PDB file of N, CA and C in Angstrom:
ATOM      1  N   MET A 700      56.979 146.657  81.461  1.00 38.00           N
ATOM      2  CA  MET A 700      57.855 147.516  82.219  1.00 38.00           C
ATOM      3  C   MET A 700      57.177 148.856  82.457  1.00 38.00           C
ATOM      4  N   LYS A 701      57.189 149.316  83.701  1.00 47.00           N
ATOM      5  CA  LYS A 701      56.574 150.584  84.054  1.00 47.00           C
ATOM      6  C   LYS A 701      57.433 151.744  83.562  1.00 47.00           C
ATOM      7  N   LYS A 702      56.811 152.716  82.959  1.00 58.00           N
ATOM      8  CA  LYS A 702      57.539 153.871  82.452  1.00 58.00           C
ATOM      9  C   LYS A 702      57.858 154.828  83.584  1.00 58.00           C
ATOM     10  N   GLY A 703      59.011 155.501  83.496  1.00 57.00           N
ATOM     11  CA  GLY A 703      59.413 156.512  84.470  1.00 57.00           C
ATOM     12  C   GLY A 703      58.770 157.851  84.144  1.00 57.00           C
ATOM     13  N   LYS A 704      59.179 158.871  84.846  1.00 63.00           N
ATOM     14  CA  LYS A 704      58.671 160.209  84.575  1.00 63.00           C
ATOM     15  C   LYS A 704      59.039 160.620  83.166  1.00 63.00           C
ATOM     16  N   LYS A 705      58.186 161.426  82.564  1.00 66.00           N
ATOM     17  CA  LYS A 705      58.472 161.935  81.226  1.00 66.00           C
ATOM     18  C   LYS A 705      59.529 163.031  81.316  1.00 66.00           C
ATOM     19  N   ILE A 706      60.423 163.032  80.359  1.00 76.00           N
ATOM     20  CA  ILE A 706      61.518 163.996  80.361  1.00 76.00           C
ATOM     21  C   ILE A 706      61.199 165.202  79.492  1.00 76.00           C
ATOM     22  N   LYS A 707      60.409 165.020  78.461  1.00 77.00           N
ATOM     23  CA  LYS A 707      60.110 166.110  77.545  1.00 77.00           C
ATOM     24  C   LYS A 707      59.506 167.288  78.299  1.00 77.00           C
ATOM     25  N   LYS A 708      60.083 168.468  78.107  1.00 78.00           N
ATOM     26  CA  LYS A 708      59.649 169.715  78.735  1.00 78.00           C
ATOM     27  C   LYS A 708      59.771 169.663  80.263  1.00 78.00           C
ATOM     28  N   SER A 709      60.702 168.882  80.768  1.00 81.00           N
ATOM     29  CA  SER A 709      60.932 168.786  82.208  1.00 81.00           C
ATOM     30  C   SER A 709      62.343 169.257  82.536  1.00 81.00           C
ATOM     31  N   HIS A 710      62.513 169.699  83.754  1.00 89.00           N
ATOM     32  CA  HIS A 710      63.841 170.016  84.250  1.00 89.00           C
ATOM     33  C   HIS A 710      64.463 168.723  84.758  1.00 89.00           C
ATOM     34  N   VAL A 711      65.752 168.582  84.532  1.00 91.00           N
ATOM     35  CA  VAL A 711      66.462 167.363  84.887  1.00 91.00           C
ATOM     36  C   VAL A 711      67.563 167.701  85.884  1.00 91.00           C
ATOM     37  N   LEU A 712      67.724 166.850  86.885  1.00 92.00           N
ATOM     38  CA  LEU A 712      68.812 166.979  87.846  1.00 92.00           C
ATOM     39  C   LEU A 712      69.610 165.679  87.817  1.00 92.00           C
ATOM     40  N   VAL A 713      70.917 165.804  87.644  1.00 92.00           N
ATOM     41  CA  VAL A 713      71.802 164.646  87.669  1.00 92.00           C
ATOM     42  C   VAL A 713      72.529 164.664  89.006  1.00 92.00           C
ATOM     43  N   VAL A 714      72.399 163.576  89.770  1.00 91.00           N
ATOM     44  CA  VAL A 714      72.999 163.490  91.096  1.00 91.00           C
ATOM     45  C   VAL A 714      74.040 162.379  91.081  1.00 91.00           C
ATOM     46  N   GLY A 715      75.286 162.743  91.373  1.00 87.00           N
ATOM     47  CA  GLY A 715      76.371 161.772  91.430  1.00 87.00           C
ATOM     48  C   GLY A 715      76.647 161.358  92.867  1.00 87.00           C
ATOM     49  N   SER A 716      77.517 160.390  93.023  1.00 83.00           N
ATOM     50  CA  SER A 716      77.756 159.824  94.342  1.00 83.00           C
ATOM     51  C   SER A 716      79.056 160.307  94.988  1.00 83.00           C
ATOM     52  N   GLY A 717      79.530 161.460  94.604  1.00 84.00           N
ATOM     53  CA  GLY A 717      80.777 161.974  95.164  1.00 84.00           C
ATOM     54  C   GLY A 717      80.616 162.512  96.576  1.00 84.00           C
ATOM     55  N   PRO A 718      81.718 162.932  97.201  1.00 86.00           N
ATOM     56  CA  PRO A 718      81.703 163.399  98.583  1.00 86.00           C
ATOM     57  C   PRO A 718      80.877 164.674  98.791  1.00 86.00           C
ATOM     58  N   SER A 719      80.699 165.481  97.769  1.00 88.00           N
ATOM     59  CA  SER A 719      79.898 166.701  97.929  1.00 88.00           C
ATOM     60  C   SER A 719      78.413 166.398  98.107  1.00 88.00           C
ATOM     61  N   LEU A 720      77.965 165.217  97.706  1.00 87.00           N
ATOM     62  CA  LEU A 720      76.562 164.847  97.900  1.00 87.00           C
ATOM     63  C   LEU A 720      76.221 164.857  99.389  1.00 87.00           C
ATOM     64  N   ARG A 721      77.040 164.248 100.200  1.00 87.00           N
ATOM     65  CA  ARG A 721      76.806 164.235 101.648  1.00 87.00           C
ATOM     66  C   ARG A 721      76.937 165.638 102.232  1.00 87.00           C
ATOM     67  N   LYS A 722      77.932 166.367 101.770  1.00 91.00           N
ATOM     68  CA  LYS A 722      78.196 167.719 102.290  1.00 91.00           C
ATOM     69  C   LYS A 722      77.036 168.671 102.011  1.00 91.00           C
ATOM     70  N   TYR A 723      76.460 168.598 100.816  1.00 92.00           N
ATOM     71  CA  TYR A 723      75.411 169.532 100.408  1.00 92.00           C
ATOM     72  C   TYR A 723      74.027 168.905 100.363  1.00 92.00           C
ATOM     73  N   TRP A 724      73.841 167.742 100.983  1.00 91.00           N
ATOM     74  CA  TRP A 724      72.592 167.021 100.861  1.00 91.00           C
ATOM     75  C   TRP A 724      71.381 167.850 101.276  1.00 91.00           C
ATOM     76  N   ASP A 725      71.454 168.616 102.346  1.00 94.00           N
ATOM     77  CA  ASP A 725      70.302 169.409 102.781  1.00 94.00           C
ATOM     78  C   ASP A 725      69.856 170.385 101.698  1.00 94.00           C
ATOM     79  N   LYS A 726      70.800 171.054 101.060  1.00 94.00           N
ATOM     80  CA  LYS A 726      70.474 171.998  99.981  1.00 94.00           C
ATOM     81  C   LYS A 726      69.936 171.271  98.750  1.00 94.00           C
ATOM     82  N   ILE A 727      70.553 170.154  98.412  1.00 92.00           N
ATOM     83  CA  ILE A 727      70.101 169.379  97.254  1.00 92.00           C
ATOM     84  C   ILE A 727      68.691 168.858  97.490  1.00 92.00           C
ATOM     85  N   ASN A 728      68.441 168.324  98.654  1.00 92.00           N
ATOM     86  CA  ASN A 728      67.125 167.782  98.982  1.00 92.00           C
ATOM     87  C   ASN A 728      66.056 168.870  98.957  1.00 92.00           C
ATOM     88  N   LYS A 729      66.380 170.044  99.471  1.00 95.00           N
ATOM     89  CA  LYS A 729      65.432 171.166  99.438  1.00 95.00           C
ATOM     90  C   LYS A 729      65.126 171.554  97.986  1.00 95.00           C
ATOM     91  N   PHE A 730      66.155 171.587  97.141  1.00 94.00           N
ATOM     92  CA  PHE A 730      65.983 171.909  95.728  1.00 94.00           C
ATOM     93  C   PHE A 730      65.080 170.883  95.051  1.00 94.00           C
ATOM     94  N   ILE A 731      65.282 169.609  95.368  1.00 92.00           N
ATOM     95  CA  ILE A 731      64.459 168.545  94.791  1.00 92.00           C
ATOM     96  C   ILE A 731      63.004 168.705  95.210  1.00 92.00           C
ATOM     97  N   LYS A 732      62.788 168.995  96.486  1.00 92.00           N
ATOM     98  CA  LYS A 732      61.426 169.094  97.013  1.00 92.00           C
ATOM     99  C   LYS A 732      60.679 170.330  96.524  1.00 92.00           C
ATOM    100  N   THR A 733      61.396 171.389  96.157  1.00 94.00           N
ATOM    101  CA  THR A 733      60.735 172.622  95.731  1.00 94.00           C
ATOM    102  C   THR A 733      60.645 172.773  94.212  1.00 94.00           C
ATOM    103  N   ASN A 734      61.115 171.776  93.486  1.00 93.00           N
ATOM    104  CA  ASN A 734      61.071 171.824  92.024  1.00 93.00           C
ATOM    105  C   ASN A 734      60.529 170.504  91.487  1.00 93.00           C
ATOM    106  N   ASP A 735      59.860 170.587  90.354  1.00 88.00           N
ATOM    107  CA  ASP A 735      59.348 169.387  89.691  1.00 88.00           C
ATOM    108  C   ASP A 735      60.434 168.898  88.745  1.00 88.00           C
ATOM    109  N   LEU A 736      61.189 167.883  89.168  1.00 90.00           N
ATOM    110  CA  LEU A 736      62.365 167.444  88.440  1.00 90.00           C
ATOM    111  C   LEU A 736      62.276 165.979  88.039  1.00 90.00           C
ATOM    112  N   VAL A 737      62.977 165.645  86.988  1.00 91.00           N
ATOM    113  CA  VAL A 737      63.268 164.259  86.661  1.00 91.00           C
ATOM    114  C   VAL A 737      64.701 164.049  87.146  1.00 91.00           C
ATOM    115  N   ILE A 738      64.910 163.056  88.003  1.00 91.00           N
ATOM    116  CA  ILE A 738      66.217 162.880  88.622  1.00 91.00           C
ATOM    117  C   ILE A 738      66.934 161.673  88.040  1.00 91.00           C
ATOM    118  N   PHE A 739      68.179 161.909  87.612  1.00 91.00           N
ATOM    119  CA  PHE A 739      69.066 160.856  87.167  1.00 91.00           C
ATOM    120  C   PHE A 739      70.100 160.640  88.260  1.00 91.00           C
ATOM    121  N   GLY A 740      70.238 159.427  88.714  1.00 88.00           N
ATOM    122  CA  GLY A 740      71.243 159.100  89.719  1.00 88.00           C
ATOM    123  C   GLY A 740      72.403 158.364  89.089  1.00 88.00           C
ATOM    124  N   CYS A 741      73.592 158.691  89.536  1.00 87.00           N
ATOM    125  CA  CYS A 741      74.797 158.045  89.021  1.00 87.00           C
ATOM    126  C   CYS A 741      75.436 157.196  90.114  1.00 87.00           C
ATOM    127  N   ASN A 742      75.597 155.930  89.836  1.00 83.00           N
ATOM    128  CA  ASN A 742      76.219 154.970  90.736  1.00 83.00           C
ATOM    129  C   ASN A 742      75.439 154.817  92.034  1.00 83.00           C
ATOM    130  N   ASN A 743      76.110 154.593  93.147  1.00 79.00           N
ATOM    131  CA  ASN A 743      75.455 154.234  94.402  1.00 79.00           C
ATOM    132  C   ASN A 743      75.004 155.460  95.181  1.00 79.00           C
ATOM    133  N   ILE A 744      73.758 155.898  94.967  1.00 79.00           N
ATOM    134  CA  ILE A 744      73.213 157.037  95.707  1.00 79.00           C
ATOM    135  C   ILE A 744      71.979 156.649  96.513  1.00 79.00           C
ATOM    136  N   MET A 745      71.711 155.355  96.602  1.00 74.00           N
ATOM    137  CA  MET A 745      70.464 154.910  97.228  1.00 74.00           C
ATOM    138  C   MET A 745      70.356 155.257  98.708  1.00 74.00           C
ATOM    139  N   ASP A 746      71.457 155.548  99.382  1.00 76.00           N
ATOM    140  CA  ASP A 746      71.380 155.979 100.776  1.00 76.00           C
ATOM    141  C   ASP A 746      70.739 157.353 100.890  1.00 76.00           C
ATOM    142  N   PHE A 747      70.723 158.104  99.787  1.00 77.00           N
ATOM    143  CA  PHE A 747      70.207 159.462  99.801  1.00 77.00           C
ATOM    144  C   PHE A 747      68.843 159.591  99.140  1.00 77.00           C
ATOM    145  N   LEU A 748      68.664 158.980  97.986  1.00 85.00           N
ATOM    146  CA  LEU A 748      67.406 159.120  97.267  1.00 85.00           C
ATOM    147  C   LEU A 748      67.205 158.002  96.270  1.00 85.00           C
ATOM    148  N   SER A 749      65.982 157.887  95.803  1.00 84.00           N
ATOM    149  CA  SER A 749      65.643 156.942  94.735  1.00 84.00           C
ATOM    150  C   SER A 749      65.381 157.760  93.475  1.00 84.00           C
ATOM    151  N   PRO A 750      66.309 157.752  92.532  1.00 86.00           N
ATOM    152  CA  PRO A 750      66.130 158.561  91.320  1.00 86.00           C
ATOM    153  C   PRO A 750      65.079 157.969  90.387  1.00 86.00           C
ATOM    154  N   ASP A 751      64.610 158.789  89.463  1.00 86.00           N
ATOM    155  CA  ASP A 751      63.671 158.319  88.444  1.00 86.00           C
ATOM    156  C   ASP A 751      64.376 157.395  87.453  1.00 86.00           C
ATOM    157  N   TYR A 752      65.625 157.694  87.169  1.00 87.00           N
ATOM    158  CA  TYR A 752      66.455 156.894  86.279  1.00 87.00           C
ATOM    159  C   TYR A 752      67.807 156.732  86.944  1.00 87.00           C
ATOM    160  N   HIS A 753      68.425 155.587  86.707  1.00 83.00           N
ATOM    161  CA  HIS A 753      69.688 155.296  87.361  1.00 83.00           C
ATOM    162  C   HIS A 753      70.731 154.938  86.316  1.00 83.00           C
ATOM    163  N   PHE A 754      71.927 155.501  86.447  1.00 85.00           N
ATOM    164  CA  PHE A 754      73.039 155.220  85.540  1.00 85.00           C
ATOM    165  C   PHE A 754      74.172 154.596  86.342  1.00 85.00           C
ATOM    166  N   TRP A 755      74.741 153.545  85.797  1.00 83.00           N
ATOM    167  CA  TRP A 755      75.887 152.889  86.426  1.00 83.00           C
ATOM    168  C   TRP A 755      77.073 153.010  85.494  1.00 83.00           C
ATOM    169  N   GLY A 756      78.196 153.487  86.022  1.00 80.00           N
ATOM    170  CA  GLY A 756      79.388 153.717  85.205  1.00 80.00           C
ATOM    171  C   GLY A 756      80.126 152.453  84.803  1.00 80.00           C
ATOM    172  N   SER A 757      79.831 151.345  85.449  1.00 79.00           N
ATOM    173  CA  SER A 757      80.491 150.095  85.078  1.00 79.00           C
ATOM    174  C   SER A 757      79.613 148.919  85.492  1.00 79.00           C
ATOM    175  N   SER A 758      79.801 147.808  84.829  1.00 81.00           N
ATOM    176  CA  SER A 758      79.026 146.615  85.168  1.00 81.00           C
ATOM    177  C   SER A 758      79.422 146.082  86.545  1.00 81.00           C
ATOM    178  N   LYS A 759      80.641 146.354  86.974  1.00 81.00           N
ATOM    179  CA  LYS A 759      81.094 145.928  88.303  1.00 81.00           C
ATOM    180  C   LYS A 759      80.260 146.621  89.392  1.00 81.00           C
ATOM    181  N   ARG A 760      80.038 147.920  89.254  1.00 77.00           N
ATOM    182  CA  ARG A 760      79.208 148.649  90.227  1.00 77.00           C
ATOM    183  C   ARG A 760      77.756 148.170  90.164  1.00 77.00           C
ATOM    184  N   TRP A 761      77.283 147.911  88.964  1.00 77.00           N
ATOM    185  CA  TRP A 761      75.909 147.413  88.796  1.00 77.00           C
ATOM    186  C   TRP A 761      75.724 146.110  89.567  1.00 77.00           C
ATOM    187  N   ARG A 762      76.649 145.186  89.386  1.00 78.00           N
ATOM    188  CA  ARG A 762      76.547 143.900  90.083  1.00 78.00           C
ATOM    189  C   ARG A 762      76.616 144.079  91.601  1.00 78.00           C
ATOM    190  N   LYS A 763      77.391 145.033  92.054  1.00 77.00           N
ATOM    191  CA  LYS A 763      77.568 145.242  93.498  1.00 77.00           C
ATOM    192  C   LYS A 763      76.356 145.900  94.150  1.00 77.00           C
ATOM    193  N   PHE A 764      75.705 146.844  93.470  1.00 75.00           N
ATOM    194  CA  PHE A 764      74.671 147.654  94.098  1.00 75.00           C
ATOM    195  C   PHE A 764      73.263 147.499  93.531  1.00 75.00           C
ATOM    196  N   ALA A 765      73.075 146.759  92.478  1.00 75.00           N
ATOM    197  CA  ALA A 765      71.775 146.684  91.804  1.00 75.00           C
ATOM    198  C   ALA A 765      70.667 146.197  92.720  1.00 75.00           C
ATOM    199  N   ASP A 766      70.975 145.332  93.649  1.00 75.00           N
ATOM    200  CA  ASP A 766      69.924 144.802  94.530  1.00 75.00           C
ATOM    201  C   ASP A 766      69.405 145.840  95.528  1.00 75.00           C
ATOM    202  N   LYS A 767      70.079 146.997  95.626  1.00 71.00           N
ATOM    203  CA  LYS A 767      69.642 148.058  96.531  1.00 71.00           C
ATOM    204  C   LYS A 767      68.694 149.066  95.871  1.00 71.00           C
ATOM    205  N   ILE A 768      68.495 148.929  94.574  1.00 72.00           N
ATOM    206  CA  ILE A 768      67.658 149.874  93.839  1.00 72.00           C
ATOM    207  C   ILE A 768      66.200 149.685  94.223  1.00 72.00           C
ATOM    208  N   ASN A 769      65.534 150.789  94.500  1.00 69.00           N
ATOM    209  CA  ASN A 769      64.101 150.770  94.803  1.00 69.00           C
ATOM    210  C   ASN A 769      63.350 150.472  93.512  1.00 69.00           C
ATOM    211  N   PRO A 770      62.556 149.419  93.478  1.00 68.00           N
ATOM    212  CA  PRO A 770      61.856 149.056  92.225  1.00 68.00           C
ATOM    213  C   PRO A 770      60.836 150.100  91.770  1.00 68.00           C
ATOM    214  N   LYS A 771      60.419 150.992  92.624  1.00 66.00           N
ATOM    215  CA  LYS A 771      59.479 152.048  92.231  1.00 66.00           C
ATOM    216  C   LYS A 771      60.184 153.059  91.387  1.00 66.00           C
TER     217      LYS A 771
END
């Protein structure tokens, strides 16, 4: 299994899939691009970005969206 980005001594950004993600996406994306971050994604955010680590709040969501995850 390929290891993700190292978290030790890194800044972390947690991105959820709520309605504010779409509303503030330009600002969030600019923040991501201008900072060296380890990104944790929560639930279905693949339309916006491919996080370094992905968290699913339930097995039902995992089964529904897991095939959309970028393997990189």
